[in-house]
């Protein structure tokens, strides 16, 4: 079997368990919350409209935004809790709406008969309305199940393990096998859970009809077996597991995965039990470290300087670093361990032939033609202070500003779909695609030194701090670019890049 | 015994009346037919007797008690009700449909079963053949037999019926009418039945009350209505069965 595929399949049990547990908890809570909501709404037209309107509005919020908001509301807490809350919010609409529809669809003559033979309102609800509405309610639960399984992949962004780990890691490290395995696994889980619910519904509906009892028994046995497997599968993840000594965090791109792997490897060498939470958003990993959910991660000075401290001026590399260290420690109570040695700057990059064609060497040369060019940036760049600084320092704007996933951006410029991209200097793909980095003579781009930020609780452990401090100043620009290249260009694994860095350091 | 005294019902706080000043009395073991066209107030009058609708004013006495002072849920469990469009519970078997009222009354399990057995036998649907079927597996006539059985199982003295045979084909309807009349005599039931079919009323009722625009135009035994209609509308209502009968007679004579 393909080595890459084999490596991915080794991760399957862990991701499967994480995904299944998230989905089941969210669905269970969603059902417990939504059916009573639906019943309540169906009984009072005054409540029905506003309630369904509110639920529908929640549904229109982009799911990534909901996740980020939930994390923020929980004070930066990451992991299963915010993921479950977001998933529950999304599951309410289909279940509650179908509950209302189902209850409304019970024929009035049946309701009158129920009342007429002397059922009180609760009996009418429990004995007549809910059973007759059940097929429609279950249809809603099935819709919610499929949605939840799909959305649960996004839980990776807030540090909960799911099949999303395959997808996001795969996208960032250009590992299409990983993306494919994750997508197929999520789709398969959705189909299987949906079929299970349909099967249970069939059993319930046919329990009294002595149609074909051998078929009935066969379906029942299959279902009981499947449900048992699922329960055991998800239970074992709830069982107390050995708590990790430290949690290594990371954002969602190759360099972050590699440094997190390096940190984990170094800590494990010293006998610590380490867990990695990767693919987190910038804001999320920062606040998670501030509240001790994450113990150590790689941050960049420019990110903190611009995003957290809201600075747009550029006083120079050392001043920025000093200011950031001060902010991280004094304002947010974390510990800045120091710079690793490399920078990951934003820089404008073009195909060499295109740059030659336009006669461009530096951003200054670009000023007269910029308004004719199409630029592409990563998901955040055009919303960041650096873009404002670039625009104002050089007085330029582009004819189109496209937003790409960082992994796809390089292909876009290579295929001439865009004229230039906002690249990262430590990215191995700059060299691999033979791109030209434009000079920045007016220093519009902020310095981006890679620094290690530790949680206050972890910093009290001297052995931990010893391990982390031993890495300070050890990784040069060239070494980081090479490590990134191993993954992004050569198709090597994160582990390959980590062992390269380890040998480079020693 | 059922007695309505000056019953009125308005759905718009007295601006208009669906039922106005209706008084009537049905003796024990008698069958009264309320007849009239749609909107005449006959169904509303019926529904006030088990308080599915509340009268705006007036008094209703069932078996000597003012029902407006009783708990409506308990009242409904003591009065049999056969519904328009049958109203069986589609997710219950025949047995469970019939057992619905005794279950609400918390009868013992064995008593419920023997009661169901007896009443289903009486309506011609033996429990061993029909007990486990669902309403969708029965014909319209069989469904309405279940409806009658469900209304009768708790041995009510009073039975209300809202166009019980309206949805059935003529042959099934005639058979059920006859059979029901037999059961009614057997159990000495006091019945109010809503219908818009004058032939049905003439054949089944001890008393007929003709309603129009919320009021009773004429009330009396079938013979009296046939021979002394006091109102043009009543005359029109009895004309149809009369004409049919004489036309049929002519046809038979001509053979």
XYZ file of C-alpha atoms in Angstrom:
761
model
C 0.000 0.000 0.000
C 1.004 3.593 -0.650
C 3.132 4.809 2.283
C 1.238 8.110 2.535
C -2.146 6.385 2.601
C -0.870 3.967 5.231
C 0.222 6.865 7.437
C -3.182 8.508 7.045
C -5.058 5.330 7.896
C -3.058 4.979 11.115
C -4.719 8.220 12.247
C -8.194 6.950 11.406
C -9.178 5.468 14.807
C -8.356 8.669 16.688
C -10.056 10.986 14.201
C -13.032 8.646 13.838
C -13.547 8.589 17.579
C -13.223 12.343 17.886
C -15.609 12.971 15.027
C -18.163 10.431 16.181
C -18.154 11.656 19.768
C -18.583 15.289 18.697
C -21.411 14.376 16.340
C -23.291 12.173 18.794
C -23.048 14.593 21.724
C -24.121 17.509 19.536
C -27.024 15.573 18.029
C -28.241 14.282 21.356
C -28.193 17.760 22.894
C -29.701 19.182 19.717
C -32.594 16.732 19.877
C -33.174 17.303 23.594
C -33.261 21.043 22.998
C -35.030 21.283 19.657
C -38.033 19.001 20.118
C -39.282 20.848 23.218
C -38.632 24.138 21.395
C -40.649 22.884 18.437
C -43.486 21.686 20.682
C -43.537 25.028 22.437
C -43.577 26.927 19.151
C -46.289 24.720 17.641
C -48.614 25.434 20.545
C -48.358 29.179 20.386
C -48.466 31.070 17.092
C -47.159 34.130 18.945
C -43.919 32.300 19.696
C -43.697 30.283 16.491
C -42.790 33.032 14.030
C -40.139 34.868 16.049
C -38.584 31.618 17.289
C -38.277 30.082 13.833
C -36.963 33.403 12.519
C -34.224 33.526 15.179
C -33.240 29.913 14.521
C -33.097 30.553 10.780
C -30.866 33.579 11.309
C -28.444 31.491 13.393
C -28.342 29.063 10.494
C -27.292 31.771 8.051
C -24.243 32.723 10.122
C -21.129 31.290 8.489
C -20.130 28.266 10.511
C -16.529 29.374 10.940
C -17.796 32.657 12.375
C -20.073 30.847 14.827
C -17.139 28.729 15.982
C -14.969 31.795 16.519
C -17.778 33.606 18.355
C -18.419 30.655 20.649
C -14.724 30.441 21.487
C -14.674 34.164 22.230
C -17.796 33.919 24.423
C -16.197 31.079 26.368
C -13.235 33.308 27.110
C -10.882 31.629 24.680
C -11.646 28.063 25.684
C -10.925 25.621 22.862
C -11.609 21.933 22.334
C -14.759 19.828 22.366
C -16.969 22.285 24.284
C -17.052 25.193 21.802
C -17.288 22.739 18.899
C -20.291 20.998 20.450
C -22.027 24.289 21.225
C -21.643 25.475 17.633
C -22.836 22.131 16.247
C -25.867 22.136 18.553
C -26.783 25.639 17.356
C -26.736 24.373 13.788
C -28.786 21.269 14.520
C -31.665 23.234 16.065
C -33.184 24.529 12.830
C -33.947 21.287 10.982
C -35.190 19.492 14.090
C -37.264 22.310 15.572
C -38.741 23.308 12.214
C -39.698 19.747 11.375
C -41.194 19.313 14.842
C -43.437 22.318 14.219
C -44.326 21.113 10.722
C -44.997 17.597 11.980
C -47.244 18.740 14.819
C -49.121 21.123 12.514
C -49.704 18.328 10.019
C -51.712 16.083 12.376
C -55.252 16.013 10.903
C -57.693 18.166 12.854
C -60.302 15.382 12.882
C -57.860 13.120 14.732
C -57.149 15.885 17.243
C -60.854 16.492 17.739
C -61.397 12.790 18.243
C -58.615 12.683 20.839
C -60.130 15.606 22.695
C -63.638 14.227 22.211
C -62.891 10.902 23.901
C -61.514 12.787 26.891
C -57.752 13.163 26.489
C -56.287 16.155 28.276
C -53.864 18.402 26.334
C -50.756 16.547 27.559
C -52.243 13.200 26.573
C -53.169 14.552 23.150
C -49.560 15.732 22.730
C -47.846 12.572 23.959
C -50.225 9.887 22.668
C -51.417 11.441 19.426
C -49.532 14.475 18.158
C -45.926 13.427 18.771
C -46.313 9.856 17.456
C -48.066 11.080 14.321
C -45.498 13.853 13.822
C -42.609 11.454 14.432
C -41.806 10.583 10.787
C -41.416 14.285 9.981
C -39.424 14.938 13.172
C -37.137 12.027 12.326
C -36.660 13.415 8.834
C -35.453 16.605 10.540
C -33.106 14.635 12.775
C -31.691 12.915 9.709
C -31.075 16.259 8.013
C -29.415 17.517 11.189
C -27.276 14.376 11.346
C -25.900 14.832 7.862
C -25.240 18.550 8.480
C -23.598 17.896 11.821
C -21.257 15.236 10.464
C -20.226 17.661 7.719
C -19.826 20.692 9.957
C -17.959 18.718 12.592
C -14.966 18.743 10.256
C -14.643 22.453 11.100
C -14.169 21.582 14.777
C -10.505 21.106 13.983
C -10.228 24.895 13.778
C -11.081 25.203 17.469
C -8.900 22.332 18.568
C -11.366 19.445 18.687
C -10.188 16.328 16.885
C -12.315 15.321 13.883
C -11.988 14.193 10.289
C -11.299 17.896 9.694
C -7.754 17.205 10.909
C -7.254 15.197 7.724
C -8.787 17.880 5.565
C -7.104 20.971 7.016
C -3.698 19.371 7.473
C -3.969 17.934 3.991
C -4.897 21.285 2.445
C -2.041 23.062 4.175
C 0.574 20.452 3.433
C -0.651 19.783 -0.089
C -1.405 16.202 0.850
C -4.387 15.313 -1.308
C -4.461 11.752 0.018
C -5.116 13.167 3.478
C -7.875 15.476 2.184
C -9.474 12.583 0.310
C -9.347 10.198 3.261
C -10.935 12.836 5.502
C -13.687 13.666 3.038
C -14.564 10.055 2.327
C -14.548 9.207 6.022
C -16.889 12.102 6.843
C -19.208 11.237 3.969
C -19.270 7.574 4.990
C -20.084 8.472 8.577
C -22.938 10.713 7.422
C -24.389 7.988 5.217
C -24.082 5.313 7.911
C -25.633 7.398 10.703
C -28.446 8.475 8.384
C -29.124 4.853 7.435
C -29.064 3.829 11.098
C -31.721 6.370 12.030
C -33.827 5.326 9.059
C -33.442 1.700 10.165
C -34.495 2.446 13.730
C -37.498 4.344 12.413
C -38.452 1.373 10.231
C -38.194 -0.965 13.216
C -40.373 1.239 15.388
C -43.008 1.689 12.709
C -43.199 -2.016 11.988
C -42.970 -3.399 15.495
C -46.668 -4.266 15.634
C -47.170 -5.256 12.039
C -46.357 -8.912 11.738
C -45.324 -8.462 8.113
C -42.260 -10.541 7.512
C -40.786 -11.443 10.829
C -37.551 -12.964 9.547
C -36.759 -9.770 7.642
C -37.688 -7.766 10.716
C -35.367 -9.789 12.922
C -32.524 -9.546 10.452
C -32.781 -5.742 10.269
C -33.048 -5.574 14.035
C -29.924 -7.670 14.568
C -27.888 -5.570 12.150
C -29.034 -2.373 13.795
C -28.402 -3.572 17.334
C -24.890 -4.603 16.300
C -24.188 -1.279 14.612
C -25.509 0.760 17.517
C -23.447 -1.277 19.989
C -20.313 -0.690 17.905
C -20.953 3.025 17.808
C -21.686 3.263 21.508
C -18.537 1.351 22.384
C -16.557 3.415 19.882
C -17.636 6.727 21.311
C -17.666 5.609 24.957
C -14.038 4.599 24.886
C -13.163 8.194 24.067
C -15.077 9.465 27.075
C -13.264 7.067 29.386
C -10.583 8.889 31.353
C -7.440 9.049 29.296
C -4.040 9.954 30.649
C -4.041 13.740 30.800
C -1.197 15.210 28.771
C 1.492 17.092 30.680
C 1.559 19.821 28.062
C -0.487 20.875 25.058
C 1.381 22.124 22.009
C -0.740 24.458 19.883
C -0.422 25.538 16.295
C -2.122 27.515 13.555
C -3.171 25.944 10.294
C -0.188 26.006 7.950
C 2.834 23.873 7.226
C 5.430 25.816 9.202
C 3.189 25.711 12.283
C 2.690 21.965 11.949
C 6.448 21.447 11.670
C 7.404 23.619 14.664
C 4.618 22.059 16.750
C 5.985 18.639 15.787
C 9.468 19.763 16.777
C 8.268 21.118 20.131
C 6.341 17.906 20.815
C 9.314 15.740 19.868
C 11.668 17.708 22.125
C 9.263 17.577 25.071
C 8.643 13.858 24.577
C 12.396 13.238 24.564
C 12.388 14.703 28.072
C 9.717 12.242 29.127
C 6.640 14.444 28.951
C 3.283 13.277 27.682
C 2.363 15.798 24.971
C -0.844 16.459 23.076
C -0.961 18.551 19.893
C -3.833 20.859 18.999
C -3.190 22.022 15.487
C -4.937 23.976 12.780
C -6.219 26.604 15.226
C -7.093 30.148 14.169
C -4.685 32.970 15.095
C -7.002 34.557 17.643
C -8.044 31.204 19.040
C -4.565 29.854 19.739
C -3.498 33.145 21.317
C -6.384 33.321 23.789
C -6.175 29.560 24.458
C -2.568 30.041 25.546
C -3.524 33.051 27.639
C -5.994 30.888 29.579
C -3.647 27.880 29.812
C -5.574 25.544 27.479
C -2.533 25.549 25.185
C 0.936 25.571 26.742
C 3.292 26.480 23.918
C 3.067 27.595 20.300
C 4.830 29.487 17.541
C 3.702 33.090 17.149
C 4.973 35.894 14.916
C 5.920 39.330 16.199
C 4.161 41.153 13.367
C 0.911 39.310 14.013
C 0.737 40.389 17.622
C 2.000 43.893 16.788
C -0.708 44.467 14.179
C -3.635 42.290 15.287
C -3.529 42.473 19.063
C -1.762 45.768 19.603
C -3.424 47.484 16.624
C -0.195 49.122 15.465
C 0.346 49.993 11.827
C 3.695 51.834 11.999
C 6.949 49.939 11.692
C 9.627 51.022 14.177
C 12.028 48.251 13.149
C 12.565 44.567 13.907
C 13.976 44.888 17.430
C 11.517 47.499 18.648
C 8.600 45.449 17.387
C 9.895 42.360 19.162
C 10.423 44.250 22.402
C 6.941 45.719 22.200
C 5.415 42.291 21.506
C 7.260 40.578 24.364
C 6.044 43.307 26.654
C 2.430 42.965 25.461
C 2.374 39.173 25.678
C 3.721 39.186 29.230
C 2.285 42.312 30.835
C -1.105 42.488 29.172
C -1.974 38.837 28.590
C 0.040 37.133 31.322
C 1.929 34.673 29.104
C 5.664 34.118 28.806
C 7.604 34.893 25.634
C 10.413 32.409 25.534
C 12.289 34.036 22.670
C 12.773 34.073 18.922
C 13.613 30.874 17.061
C 15.758 32.801 14.601
C 13.817 32.818 11.363
C 11.292 35.289 10.025
C 8.118 34.586 8.111
C 7.530 37.910 6.431
C 4.792 38.844 4.117
C 6.268 39.728 0.735
C 4.930 40.322 -2.740
C 6.001 37.598 -5.162
C 5.609 37.187 -8.943
C 6.630 34.770 -11.632
C 10.111 35.786 -12.749
C 9.087 36.085 -16.400
C 6.105 38.240 -15.532
C 8.280 40.555 -13.407
C 10.731 40.885 -16.277
C 7.928 41.580 -18.740
C 6.728 44.453 -16.540
C 10.231 45.561 -15.596
C 9.606 45.201 -11.911
C 12.269 44.596 -9.254
C 10.801 46.262 -6.212
C 7.393 47.372 -5.016
C 8.403 50.911 -5.975
C 8.756 49.817 -9.612
C 5.237 48.524 -9.462
C 3.576 51.826 -8.578
C 2.680 52.887 -12.145
C 1.219 49.496 -13.195
C -0.302 48.187 -9.946
C -3.839 49.257 -10.835
C -3.754 46.863 -13.820
C -2.612 43.838 -11.812
C -4.545 41.053 -10.144
C -3.297 40.177 -6.657
C -4.056 37.201 -4.459
C -3.632 36.995 -0.716
C -4.312 34.438 1.983
C -7.591 34.414 3.863
C -6.625 37.286 6.138
C -4.158 39.521 4.312
C -6.460 42.086 2.721
C -8.174 42.556 6.065
C -4.934 43.161 7.925
C -3.157 46.401 8.850
C -0.210 45.302 6.656
C -2.334 45.760 3.566
C -3.308 49.275 4.660
C 0.352 50.009 5.373
C 1.401 48.666 1.966
C -1.315 50.610 0.183
C -0.500 53.867 1.932
C 3.279 53.610 1.942
C 3.456 53.077 -1.821
C 0.126 54.597 -2.835
C -0.908 51.495 -4.771
C -4.018 49.421 -5.238
C -4.726 46.443 -7.475
C -7.426 45.957 -10.089
C -8.588 42.839 -8.291
C -7.766 41.480 -4.841
C -8.550 37.776 -4.601
C -8.517 35.678 -1.481
C -7.140 32.144 -1.652
C -6.295 29.365 0.672
C -2.546 29.781 1.144
C -1.874 26.352 -0.319
C -3.746 27.165 -3.548
C -2.380 30.685 -3.929
C 0.986 29.514 -5.256
C -0.639 27.435 -7.967
C -2.738 30.433 -8.969
C 0.284 32.636 -9.623
C 2.183 29.810 -11.307
C -0.768 29.228 -13.671
C -0.874 32.999 -14.412
C -4.395 33.259 -12.993
C -3.088 36.147 -10.918
C -0.151 38.498 -11.489
C 1.252 38.496 -7.989
C 0.653 36.960 -4.607
C 1.258 37.944 -1.038
C 3.718 35.162 -0.163
C 5.563 34.249 3.015
C 9.339 34.501 2.967
C 9.919 31.237 4.812
C 7.643 29.329 2.464
C 9.443 26.614 0.540
C 7.113 27.112 -2.390
C 8.653 30.522 -3.216
C 11.765 28.687 -4.310
C 9.920 25.665 -5.667
C 7.783 27.746 -8.021
C 10.836 29.917 -8.790
C 9.040 33.118 -7.794
C 10.619 36.551 -7.548
C 10.279 38.294 -4.189
C 9.874 42.050 -4.715
C 12.068 44.340 -2.631
C 10.354 46.475 -0.015
C 12.607 49.589 0.095
C 10.146 51.631 2.183
C 9.699 48.874 4.832
C 5.933 48.695 4.505
C 5.853 45.096 5.676
C 6.234 44.457 9.372
C 8.891 42.113 10.721
C 7.588 38.601 11.449
C 10.013 36.915 13.784
C 8.946 33.456 14.871
C 8.724 33.515 18.670
C 7.681 30.859 21.154
C 4.888 31.839 23.535
C 4.265 29.725 26.634
C 1.335 29.664 29.021
C 1.922 30.990 32.516
C 1.171 27.592 34.082
C 3.663 25.725 31.877
C 6.355 28.344 32.390
C 6.503 27.384 36.069
C 7.979 24.002 35.108
C 11.780 24.439 34.874
C 12.339 21.252 32.848
C 9.761 22.358 30.302
C 11.306 25.808 30.093
C 14.752 24.259 29.720
C 13.623 22.231 26.712
C 11.895 25.176 25.067
C 14.701 27.657 25.707
C 17.206 25.275 24.099
C 15.474 25.977 20.745
C 15.801 29.776 20.897
C 17.923 31.170 18.075
C 18.462 27.716 16.575
C 16.533 27.867 13.294
C 17.720 30.073 10.457
C 15.632 31.389 7.556
C 17.272 28.840 5.233
C 16.593 25.926 7.554
C 12.949 26.826 8.023
C 12.466 27.304 4.297
C 14.060 23.903 3.661
C 11.835 22.253 6.258
C 8.762 23.820 4.649
C 10.002 22.752 1.230
C 10.292 19.125 2.351
C 6.555 19.088 3.022
C 5.088 21.547 0.553
C 7.207 20.749 -2.452
C 8.729 17.323 -1.986
C 5.564 15.830 -0.552
C 7.333 14.633 2.580
C 5.525 14.217 5.881
C 5.607 16.600 8.817
C 7.738 14.030 10.621
C 10.310 14.145 7.799
C 10.569 17.913 8.204
C 10.804 17.619 11.987
C 13.677 15.160 11.813
C 15.430 17.410 9.284
C 15.171 20.312 11.740
C 16.332 18.134 14.628
C 19.434 17.108 12.721
C 20.029 20.728 11.649
C 19.878 21.911 15.251
C 22.103 19.242 16.772
C -81.585 12.080 29.454
C -80.242 15.173 27.697
C -81.779 18.601 28.048
C -80.693 21.878 26.421
C -82.231 25.070 27.776
C -81.976 28.321 25.768
C -78.543 27.534 24.383
C -76.758 30.270 22.462
C -73.350 30.290 20.818
C -71.584 33.292 19.337
C -68.040 33.340 18.017
C -67.897 37.143 17.848
C -68.930 38.263 21.325
C -72.622 38.417 20.507
C -72.658 40.246 17.184
C -73.945 37.147 15.429
C -75.143 33.780 16.687
C -74.298 30.380 15.237
C -76.829 28.851 17.605
C -79.592 30.982 19.071
C -82.090 30.020 21.738
C -82.073 26.277 21.175
C -84.009 24.190 23.674
C -84.606 20.476 23.348
C -85.012 17.338 25.386
C -84.135 13.705 24.644
C -85.540 11.034 26.961
C -83.563 7.986 28.057
C -83.269 5.443 25.249
C -84.469 7.863 22.576
C -82.630 8.876 19.382
C -82.839 12.482 18.280
C -81.669 13.532 14.829
C -80.450 17.097 14.332
C -80.914 17.838 10.652
C -80.079 20.887 8.579
C -77.759 22.186 5.918
C -74.129 23.235 6.453
C -73.942 26.256 8.725
C -77.288 25.566 10.357
C -75.596 25.162 13.760
C -76.356 21.459 14.174
C -72.734 20.343 14.671
C -71.989 23.268 16.994
C -75.037 22.312 19.066
C -73.746 18.748 19.317
C -70.221 19.803 20.274
C -71.514 21.922 23.128
C -72.955 18.817 24.776
C -69.501 17.427 25.494
C -67.942 20.877 25.706
C -65.701 20.715 22.668
C -67.426 24.073 22.203
C -68.563 26.161 25.187
C -72.050 27.702 24.971
C -72.218 31.492 25.264
C -75.320 31.173 27.407
C -77.899 28.623 28.464
C -77.902 25.403 30.448
C -77.137 21.806 29.417
C -78.218 18.941 31.629
C -77.073 15.365 31.055
C -78.446 12.672 33.348
C -79.664 15.273 35.799
C -76.355 17.126 36.107
C -75.445 20.545 34.776
C -72.451 19.672 32.599
C -71.169 23.225 32.534
C -70.153 22.659 36.147
C -68.289 19.412 35.410
C -64.643 18.891 34.470
C -64.769 18.800 30.648
C -62.123 16.050 30.343
C -64.020 13.731 32.727
C -67.305 14.631 31.066
C -65.965 13.575 27.650
C -64.809 10.229 29.007
C -68.380 9.541 30.203
C -70.066 10.454 26.900
C -69.615 8.349 23.777
C -68.714 10.287 20.646
C -68.694 9.067 17.051
C -66.950 11.503 14.776
C -67.518 12.884 11.350
C -64.825 11.400 9.090
C -64.450 8.663 11.704
C -61.400 10.141 13.516
C -59.679 6.871 14.367
C -56.075 7.182 15.531
C -54.061 6.022 12.515
C -51.076 4.864 14.592
C -53.193 2.678 16.915
C -54.433 -0.808 16.102
C -58.167 -1.506 16.154
C -57.755 -2.931 19.656
C -55.852 0.127 20.918
C -58.327 2.507 19.336
C -61.199 0.807 21.119
C -59.202 0.555 24.352
C -58.391 4.289 24.322
C -61.156 5.438 26.656
C -60.842 2.568 29.206
C -57.088 3.250 29.316
C -57.780 6.889 30.094
C -60.169 5.691 32.802
C -57.416 3.408 34.111
C -59.377 0.186 33.851
C -57.552 -3.015 34.704
C -55.863 -4.707 31.729
C -58.009 -7.835 31.751
C -61.173 -5.775 32.007
C -60.108 -3.647 29.033
C -59.479 -6.748 26.960
C -62.760 -8.457 27.782
C -64.616 -5.171 27.194
C -62.983 -4.751 23.787
C -63.740 -8.361 22.905
C -67.406 -7.944 23.758
C -67.943 -4.623 21.978
C -65.981 -5.615 18.843
C -68.063 -8.785 18.638
C -71.179 -6.627 18.913
C -70.141 -4.405 15.961
C -69.190 -7.482 13.928
C -65.395 -7.196 13.999
C -64.179 -10.203 16.054
C -61.026 -9.288 17.963
C -59.085 -12.312 16.723
C -59.516 -11.239 13.092
C -59.421 -7.465 13.401
C -57.793 -6.559 16.734
C -54.259 -6.184 15.366
C -55.138 -4.342 12.189
C -54.536 -0.665 11.613
C -57.332 1.674 10.437
C -55.681 1.989 7.007
C -56.163 -1.767 6.554
C -59.953 -1.544 6.994
C -62.792 -0.524 4.668
C -64.730 2.654 5.404
C -67.637 0.706 6.904
C -65.308 -1.324 9.104
C -63.589 1.850 10.264
C -66.876 3.354 11.354
C -67.777 0.153 13.222
C -64.534 0.626 15.141
C -65.561 4.234 15.745
C -68.860 3.065 17.198
C -67.136 0.404 19.304
C -64.700 2.996 20.659
C -67.594 5.276 21.606
C -69.509 2.492 23.349
C -66.856 0.537 25.230
C -67.008 2.561 28.432
C -70.771 1.883 28.561
C -71.950 5.472 28.272
C -75.652 6.166 28.609
C -75.326 9.069 26.224
C -73.907 8.920 22.714
C -73.230 11.827 20.380
C -72.801 11.148 16.656
C -71.632 13.672 14.064
C -72.690 12.505 10.581
C -71.437 9.014 11.422
C -72.464 7.345 8.169
C -71.921 10.291 5.836
C -68.755 9.005 4.158
C -70.023 5.470 3.431
C -71.427 3.961 0.260
C -75.245 3.495 0.230
C -75.297 -0.268 0.882
C -72.778 -0.139 3.727
C -74.624 2.856 5.135
C -78.003 1.127 5.154
C -76.522 -1.947 6.814
C -74.791 0.062 9.519
C -77.862 2.204 10.171
C -79.920 -0.872 10.834
C -77.257 -2.505 12.946
C -76.714 0.615 14.962
C -80.420 0.927 15.656
C -80.339 -2.629 17.019
C -77.371 -1.843 19.302
C -79.015 1.380 20.461
C -82.176 -0.466 21.514
C -80.135 -3.248 23.096
C -78.093 -0.860 25.245
C -80.954 1.596 25.769
C -78.724 4.452 24.601
C -79.743 8.086 24.589
C -78.432 9.418 21.271
C -78.160 12.731 19.500
C -77.124 12.292 15.890
C -76.265 15.041 13.431
C -77.135 14.348 9.790
C -78.024 16.169 6.605
C -79.780 13.124 5.150
C -83.536 13.310 5.741
C -84.103 9.678 4.762
C -81.586 8.582 7.401
C -83.313 10.781 9.994
C -86.770 9.508 9.139
C -85.671 5.862 9.343
C -83.640 6.058 12.546
C -84.949 8.830 14.770
C -87.550 8.853 17.512
C -87.495 12.636 17.318
C -86.250 14.938 14.554
C -85.204 18.538 15.122
C -84.883 20.569 11.922
C -82.349 23.387 12.296
C -81.818 26.419 10.134
C -79.696 29.530 10.784
C -79.036 28.482 14.367
C -82.632 27.864 15.321
C -84.909 24.853 15.588
C -87.708 25.286 13.036
C -89.697 22.220 14.022
C -89.197 19.267 16.334
C -91.253 16.099 16.530
C -91.501 12.397 15.678
C -90.903 11.428 11.996
C -94.596 10.843 11.401
C -95.515 14.289 12.620
C -92.947 15.931 10.374
C -94.110 13.952 7.385
C -97.764 14.724 7.947
C -97.725 18.208 9.408
C -94.698 20.184 8.233
C -95.010 23.622 9.838
C -92.529 25.384 7.651
C -91.674 25.698 3.940
C -88.109 24.574 4.610
C -89.288 21.458 6.447
C -91.710 20.735 3.632
C -88.831 20.974 1.144
C -86.685 18.624 3.224
C -89.318 15.873 3.343
C -90.332 16.314 -0.266
C -87.250 14.519 -1.552
C -87.703 11.194 0.304
C -91.448 11.405 -0.325
C -91.030 11.875 -4.087
C -88.481 9.118 -4.263
C -90.723 6.736 -2.383
C -93.697 7.372 -4.647
C -91.572 7.164 -7.775
C -90.208 3.807 -6.621
C -93.742 2.636 -5.872
C -94.805 3.584 -9.389
C -91.890 1.678 -10.847
C -92.741 -1.427 -8.858
C -96.441 -1.220 -9.745
C -95.632 -0.936 -13.413
C -93.950 -4.334 -13.444
